[in-house]
PDB file of N, CA and C in Angstrom:
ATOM      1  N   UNK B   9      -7.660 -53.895  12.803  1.00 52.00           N
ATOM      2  CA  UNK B   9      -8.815 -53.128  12.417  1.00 52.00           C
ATOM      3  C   UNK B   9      -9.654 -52.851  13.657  1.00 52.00           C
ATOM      4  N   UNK B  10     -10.253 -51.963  13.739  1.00 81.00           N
ATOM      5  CA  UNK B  10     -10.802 -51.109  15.165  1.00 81.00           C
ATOM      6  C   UNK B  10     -12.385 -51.494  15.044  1.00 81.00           C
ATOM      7  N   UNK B  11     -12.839 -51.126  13.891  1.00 91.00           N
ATOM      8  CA  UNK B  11     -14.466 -51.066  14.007  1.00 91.00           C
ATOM      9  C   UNK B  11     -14.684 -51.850  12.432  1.00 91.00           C
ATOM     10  N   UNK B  12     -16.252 -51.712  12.159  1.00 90.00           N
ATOM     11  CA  UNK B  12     -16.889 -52.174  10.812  1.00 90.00           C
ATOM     12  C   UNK B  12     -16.833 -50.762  10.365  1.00 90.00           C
ATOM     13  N   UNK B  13     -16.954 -49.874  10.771  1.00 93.00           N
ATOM     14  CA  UNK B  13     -16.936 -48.669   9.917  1.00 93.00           C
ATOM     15  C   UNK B  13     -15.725 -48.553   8.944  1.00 93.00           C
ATOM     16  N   UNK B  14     -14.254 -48.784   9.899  1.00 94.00           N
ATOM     17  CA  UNK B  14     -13.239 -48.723   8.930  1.00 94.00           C
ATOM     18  C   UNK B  14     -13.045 -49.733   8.025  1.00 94.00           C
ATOM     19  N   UNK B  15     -13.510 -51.114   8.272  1.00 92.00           N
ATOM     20  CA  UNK B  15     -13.710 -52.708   7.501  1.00 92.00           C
ATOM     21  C   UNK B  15     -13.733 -51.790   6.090  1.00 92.00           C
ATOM     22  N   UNK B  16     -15.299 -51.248   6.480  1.00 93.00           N
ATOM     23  CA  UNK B  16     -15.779 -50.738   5.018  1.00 93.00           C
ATOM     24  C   UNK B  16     -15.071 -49.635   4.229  1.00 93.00           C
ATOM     25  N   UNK B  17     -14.372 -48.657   5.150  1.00 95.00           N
ATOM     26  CA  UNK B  17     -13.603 -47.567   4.290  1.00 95.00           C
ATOM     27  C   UNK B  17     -12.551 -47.998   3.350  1.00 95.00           C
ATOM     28  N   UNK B  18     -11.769 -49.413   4.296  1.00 94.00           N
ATOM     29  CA  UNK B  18     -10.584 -50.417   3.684  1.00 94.00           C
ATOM     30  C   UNK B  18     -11.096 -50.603   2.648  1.00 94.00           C
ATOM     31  N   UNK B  19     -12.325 -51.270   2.378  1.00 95.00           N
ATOM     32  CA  UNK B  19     -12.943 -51.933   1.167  1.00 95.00           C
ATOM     33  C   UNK B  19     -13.017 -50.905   0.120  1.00 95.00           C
ATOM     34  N   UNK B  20     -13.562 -49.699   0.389  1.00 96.00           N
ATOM     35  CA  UNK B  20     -13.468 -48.639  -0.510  1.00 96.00           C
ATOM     36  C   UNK B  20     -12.645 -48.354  -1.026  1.00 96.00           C
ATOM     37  N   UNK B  21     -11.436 -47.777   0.327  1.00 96.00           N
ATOM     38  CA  UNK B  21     -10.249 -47.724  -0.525  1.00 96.00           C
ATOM     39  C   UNK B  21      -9.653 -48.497  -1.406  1.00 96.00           C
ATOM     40  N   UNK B  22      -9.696 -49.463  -1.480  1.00 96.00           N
ATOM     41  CA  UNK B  22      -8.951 -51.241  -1.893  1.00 96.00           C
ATOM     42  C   UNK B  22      -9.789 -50.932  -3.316  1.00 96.00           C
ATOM     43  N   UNK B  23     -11.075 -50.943  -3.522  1.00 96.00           N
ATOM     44  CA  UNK B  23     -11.923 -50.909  -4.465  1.00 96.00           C
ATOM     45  C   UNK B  23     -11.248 -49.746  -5.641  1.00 96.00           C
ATOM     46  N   UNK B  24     -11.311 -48.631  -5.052  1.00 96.00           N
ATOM     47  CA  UNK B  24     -10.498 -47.315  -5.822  1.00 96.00           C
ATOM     48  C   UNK B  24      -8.907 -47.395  -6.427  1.00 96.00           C
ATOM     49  N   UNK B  25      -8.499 -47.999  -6.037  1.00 97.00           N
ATOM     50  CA  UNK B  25      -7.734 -48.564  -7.001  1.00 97.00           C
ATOM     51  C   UNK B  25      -7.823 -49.019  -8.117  1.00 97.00           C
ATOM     52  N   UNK B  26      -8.860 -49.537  -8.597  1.00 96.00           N
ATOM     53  CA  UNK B  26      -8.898 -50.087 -10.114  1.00 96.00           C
ATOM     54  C   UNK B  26     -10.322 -49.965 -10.266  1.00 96.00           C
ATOM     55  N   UNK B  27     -10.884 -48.896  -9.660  1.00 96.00           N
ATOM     56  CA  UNK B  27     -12.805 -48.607  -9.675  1.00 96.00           C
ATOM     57  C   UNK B  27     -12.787 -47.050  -9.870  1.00 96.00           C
ATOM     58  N   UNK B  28     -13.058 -46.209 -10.512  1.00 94.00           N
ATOM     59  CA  UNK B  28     -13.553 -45.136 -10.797  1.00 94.00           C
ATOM     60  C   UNK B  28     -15.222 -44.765 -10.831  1.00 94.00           C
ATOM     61  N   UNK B  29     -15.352 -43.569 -10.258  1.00 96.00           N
ATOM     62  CA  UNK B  29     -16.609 -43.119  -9.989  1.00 96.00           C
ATOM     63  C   UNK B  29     -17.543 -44.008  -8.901  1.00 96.00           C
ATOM     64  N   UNK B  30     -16.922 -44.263  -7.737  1.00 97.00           N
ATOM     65  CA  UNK B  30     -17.572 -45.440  -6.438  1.00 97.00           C
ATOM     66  C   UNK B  30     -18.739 -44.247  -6.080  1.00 97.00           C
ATOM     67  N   UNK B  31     -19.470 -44.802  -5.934  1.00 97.00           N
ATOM     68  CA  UNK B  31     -21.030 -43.999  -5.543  1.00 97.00           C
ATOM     69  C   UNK B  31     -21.394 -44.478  -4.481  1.00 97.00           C
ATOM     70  N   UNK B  32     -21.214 -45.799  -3.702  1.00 97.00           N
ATOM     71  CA  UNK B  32     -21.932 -46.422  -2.750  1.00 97.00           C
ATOM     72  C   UNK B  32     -21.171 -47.558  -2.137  1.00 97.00           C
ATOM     73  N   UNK B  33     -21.479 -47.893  -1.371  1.00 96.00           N
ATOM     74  CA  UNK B  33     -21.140 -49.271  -0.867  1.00 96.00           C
ATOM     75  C   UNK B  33     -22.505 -50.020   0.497  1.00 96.00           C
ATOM     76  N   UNK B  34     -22.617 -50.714  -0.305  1.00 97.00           N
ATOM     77  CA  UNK B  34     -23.426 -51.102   0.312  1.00 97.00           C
ATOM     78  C   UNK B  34     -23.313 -52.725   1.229  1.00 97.00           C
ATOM     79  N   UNK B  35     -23.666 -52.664   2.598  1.00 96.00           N
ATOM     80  CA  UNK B  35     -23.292 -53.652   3.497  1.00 96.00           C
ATOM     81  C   UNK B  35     -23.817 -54.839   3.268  1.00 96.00           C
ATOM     82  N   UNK B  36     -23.661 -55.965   2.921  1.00 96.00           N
ATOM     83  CA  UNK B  36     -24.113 -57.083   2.854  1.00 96.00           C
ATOM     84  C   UNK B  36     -23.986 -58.271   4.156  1.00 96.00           C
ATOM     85  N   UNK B  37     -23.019 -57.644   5.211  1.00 96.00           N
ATOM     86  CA  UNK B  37     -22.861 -58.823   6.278  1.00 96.00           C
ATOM     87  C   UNK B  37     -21.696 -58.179   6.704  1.00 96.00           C
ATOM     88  N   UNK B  38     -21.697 -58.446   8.001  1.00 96.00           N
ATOM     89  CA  UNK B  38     -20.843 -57.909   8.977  1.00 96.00           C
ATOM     90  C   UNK B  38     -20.506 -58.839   9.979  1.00 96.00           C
ATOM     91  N   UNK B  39     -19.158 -59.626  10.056  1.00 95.00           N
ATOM     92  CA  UNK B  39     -18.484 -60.559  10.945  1.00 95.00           C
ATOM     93  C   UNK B  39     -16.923 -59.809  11.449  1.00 95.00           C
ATOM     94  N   UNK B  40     -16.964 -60.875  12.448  1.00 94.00           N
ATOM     95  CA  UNK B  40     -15.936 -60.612  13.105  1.00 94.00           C
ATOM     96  C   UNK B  40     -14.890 -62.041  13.539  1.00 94.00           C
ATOM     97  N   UNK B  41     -13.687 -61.802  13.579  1.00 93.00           N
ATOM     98  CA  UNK B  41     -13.480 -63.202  13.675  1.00 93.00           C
ATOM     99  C   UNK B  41     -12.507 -62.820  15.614  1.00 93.00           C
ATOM    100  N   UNK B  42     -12.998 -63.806  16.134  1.00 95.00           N
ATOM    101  CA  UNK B  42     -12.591 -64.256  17.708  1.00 95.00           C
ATOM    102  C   UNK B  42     -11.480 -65.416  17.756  1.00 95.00           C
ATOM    103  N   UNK B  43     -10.467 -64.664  18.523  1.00 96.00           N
ATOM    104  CA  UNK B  43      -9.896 -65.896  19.087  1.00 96.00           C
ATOM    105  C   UNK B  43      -9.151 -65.374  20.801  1.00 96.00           C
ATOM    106  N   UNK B  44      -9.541 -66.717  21.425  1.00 97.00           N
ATOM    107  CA  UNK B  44      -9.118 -66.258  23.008  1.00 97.00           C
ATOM    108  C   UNK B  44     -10.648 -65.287  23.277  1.00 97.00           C
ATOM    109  N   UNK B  45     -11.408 -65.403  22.777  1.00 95.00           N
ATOM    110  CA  UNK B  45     -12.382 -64.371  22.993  1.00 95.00           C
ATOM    111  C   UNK B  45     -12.288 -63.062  23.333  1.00 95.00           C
ATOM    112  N   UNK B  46     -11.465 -62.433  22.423  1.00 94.00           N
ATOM    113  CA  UNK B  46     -11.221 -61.376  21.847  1.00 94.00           C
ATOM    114  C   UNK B  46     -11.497 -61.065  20.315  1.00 94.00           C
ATOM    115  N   UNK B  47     -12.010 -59.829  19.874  1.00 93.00           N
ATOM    116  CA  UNK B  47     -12.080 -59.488  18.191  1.00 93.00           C
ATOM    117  C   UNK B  47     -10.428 -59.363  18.122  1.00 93.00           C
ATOM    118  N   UNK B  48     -10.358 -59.743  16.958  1.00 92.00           N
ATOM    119  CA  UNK B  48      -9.326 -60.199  16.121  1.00 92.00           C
ATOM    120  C   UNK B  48      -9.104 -58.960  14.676  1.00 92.00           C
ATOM    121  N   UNK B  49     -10.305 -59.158  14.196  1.00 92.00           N
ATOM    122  CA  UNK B  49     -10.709 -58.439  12.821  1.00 92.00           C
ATOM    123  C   UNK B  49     -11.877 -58.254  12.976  1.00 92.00           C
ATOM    124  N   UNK B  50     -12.507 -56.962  12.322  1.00 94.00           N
ATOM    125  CA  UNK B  50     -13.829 -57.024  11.677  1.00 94.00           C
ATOM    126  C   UNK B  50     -13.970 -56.937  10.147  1.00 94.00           C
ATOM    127  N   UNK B  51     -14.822 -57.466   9.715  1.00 94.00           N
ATOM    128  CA  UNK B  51     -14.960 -58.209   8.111  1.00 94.00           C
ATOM    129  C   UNK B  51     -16.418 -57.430   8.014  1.00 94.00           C
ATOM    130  N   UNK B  52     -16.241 -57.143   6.108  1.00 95.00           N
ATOM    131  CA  UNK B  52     -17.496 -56.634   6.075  1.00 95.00           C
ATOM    132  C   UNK B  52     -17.736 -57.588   4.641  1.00 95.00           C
ATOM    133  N   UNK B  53     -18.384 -57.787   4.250  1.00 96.00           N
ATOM    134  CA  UNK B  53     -19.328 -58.701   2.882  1.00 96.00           C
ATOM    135  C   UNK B  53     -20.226 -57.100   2.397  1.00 96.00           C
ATOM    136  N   UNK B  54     -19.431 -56.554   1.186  1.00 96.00           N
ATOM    137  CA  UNK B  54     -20.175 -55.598   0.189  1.00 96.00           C
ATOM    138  C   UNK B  54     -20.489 -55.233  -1.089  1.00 96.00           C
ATOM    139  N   UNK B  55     -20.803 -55.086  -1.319  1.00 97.00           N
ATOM    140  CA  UNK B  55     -21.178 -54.599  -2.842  1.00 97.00           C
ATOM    141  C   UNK B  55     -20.968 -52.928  -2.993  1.00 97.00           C
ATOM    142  N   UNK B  56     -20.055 -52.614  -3.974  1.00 96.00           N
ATOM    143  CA  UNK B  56     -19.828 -51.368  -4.459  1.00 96.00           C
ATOM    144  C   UNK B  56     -20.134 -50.778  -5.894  1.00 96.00           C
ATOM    145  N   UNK B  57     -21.029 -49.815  -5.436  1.00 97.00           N
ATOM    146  CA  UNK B  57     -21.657 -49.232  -6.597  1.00 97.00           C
ATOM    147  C   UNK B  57     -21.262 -47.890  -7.137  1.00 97.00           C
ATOM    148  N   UNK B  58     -20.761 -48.277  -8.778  1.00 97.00           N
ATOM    149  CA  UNK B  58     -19.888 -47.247  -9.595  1.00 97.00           C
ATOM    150  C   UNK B  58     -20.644 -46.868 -10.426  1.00 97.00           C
ATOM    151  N   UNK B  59     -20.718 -45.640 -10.939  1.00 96.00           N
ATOM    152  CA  UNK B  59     -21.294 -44.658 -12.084  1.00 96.00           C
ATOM    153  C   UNK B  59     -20.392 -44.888 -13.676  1.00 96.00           C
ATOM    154  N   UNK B  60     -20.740 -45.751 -14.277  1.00 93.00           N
ATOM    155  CA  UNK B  60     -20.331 -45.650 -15.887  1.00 93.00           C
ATOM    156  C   UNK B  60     -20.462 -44.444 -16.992  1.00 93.00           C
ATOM    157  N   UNK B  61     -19.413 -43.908 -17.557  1.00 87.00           N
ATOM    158  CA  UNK B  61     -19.685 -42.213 -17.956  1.00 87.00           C
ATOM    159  C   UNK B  61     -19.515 -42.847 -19.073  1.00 87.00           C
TER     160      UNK B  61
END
């Protein structure tokens, strides 16, 4: 994974799979995990907000 921007698109996408009508996503925490002191991954902690019809 490259950035937190895509963390979160993953999450979206991942979400849309079994979520209809995603309206939002909203960031709750943003980590990264290091090893050798290098990023490894970036991780996002969110909440996704869907429209009920």
């Amino acid at each position: 994974m490259a950035s937190w921007e895509e963390a979160a698109q993953n999450a979206v996408v991942h979400a849309s799979k079994s979520l209809k009508n995603i309206r939002s996503c909203y960031i709750n925490e943003q980590t990264c995990a290091v090893t050798d002191g290098k990023i490894l991954d970036y991780l996002v902690n969110c909440k996704i907000t869907i429209e009920v019809k």
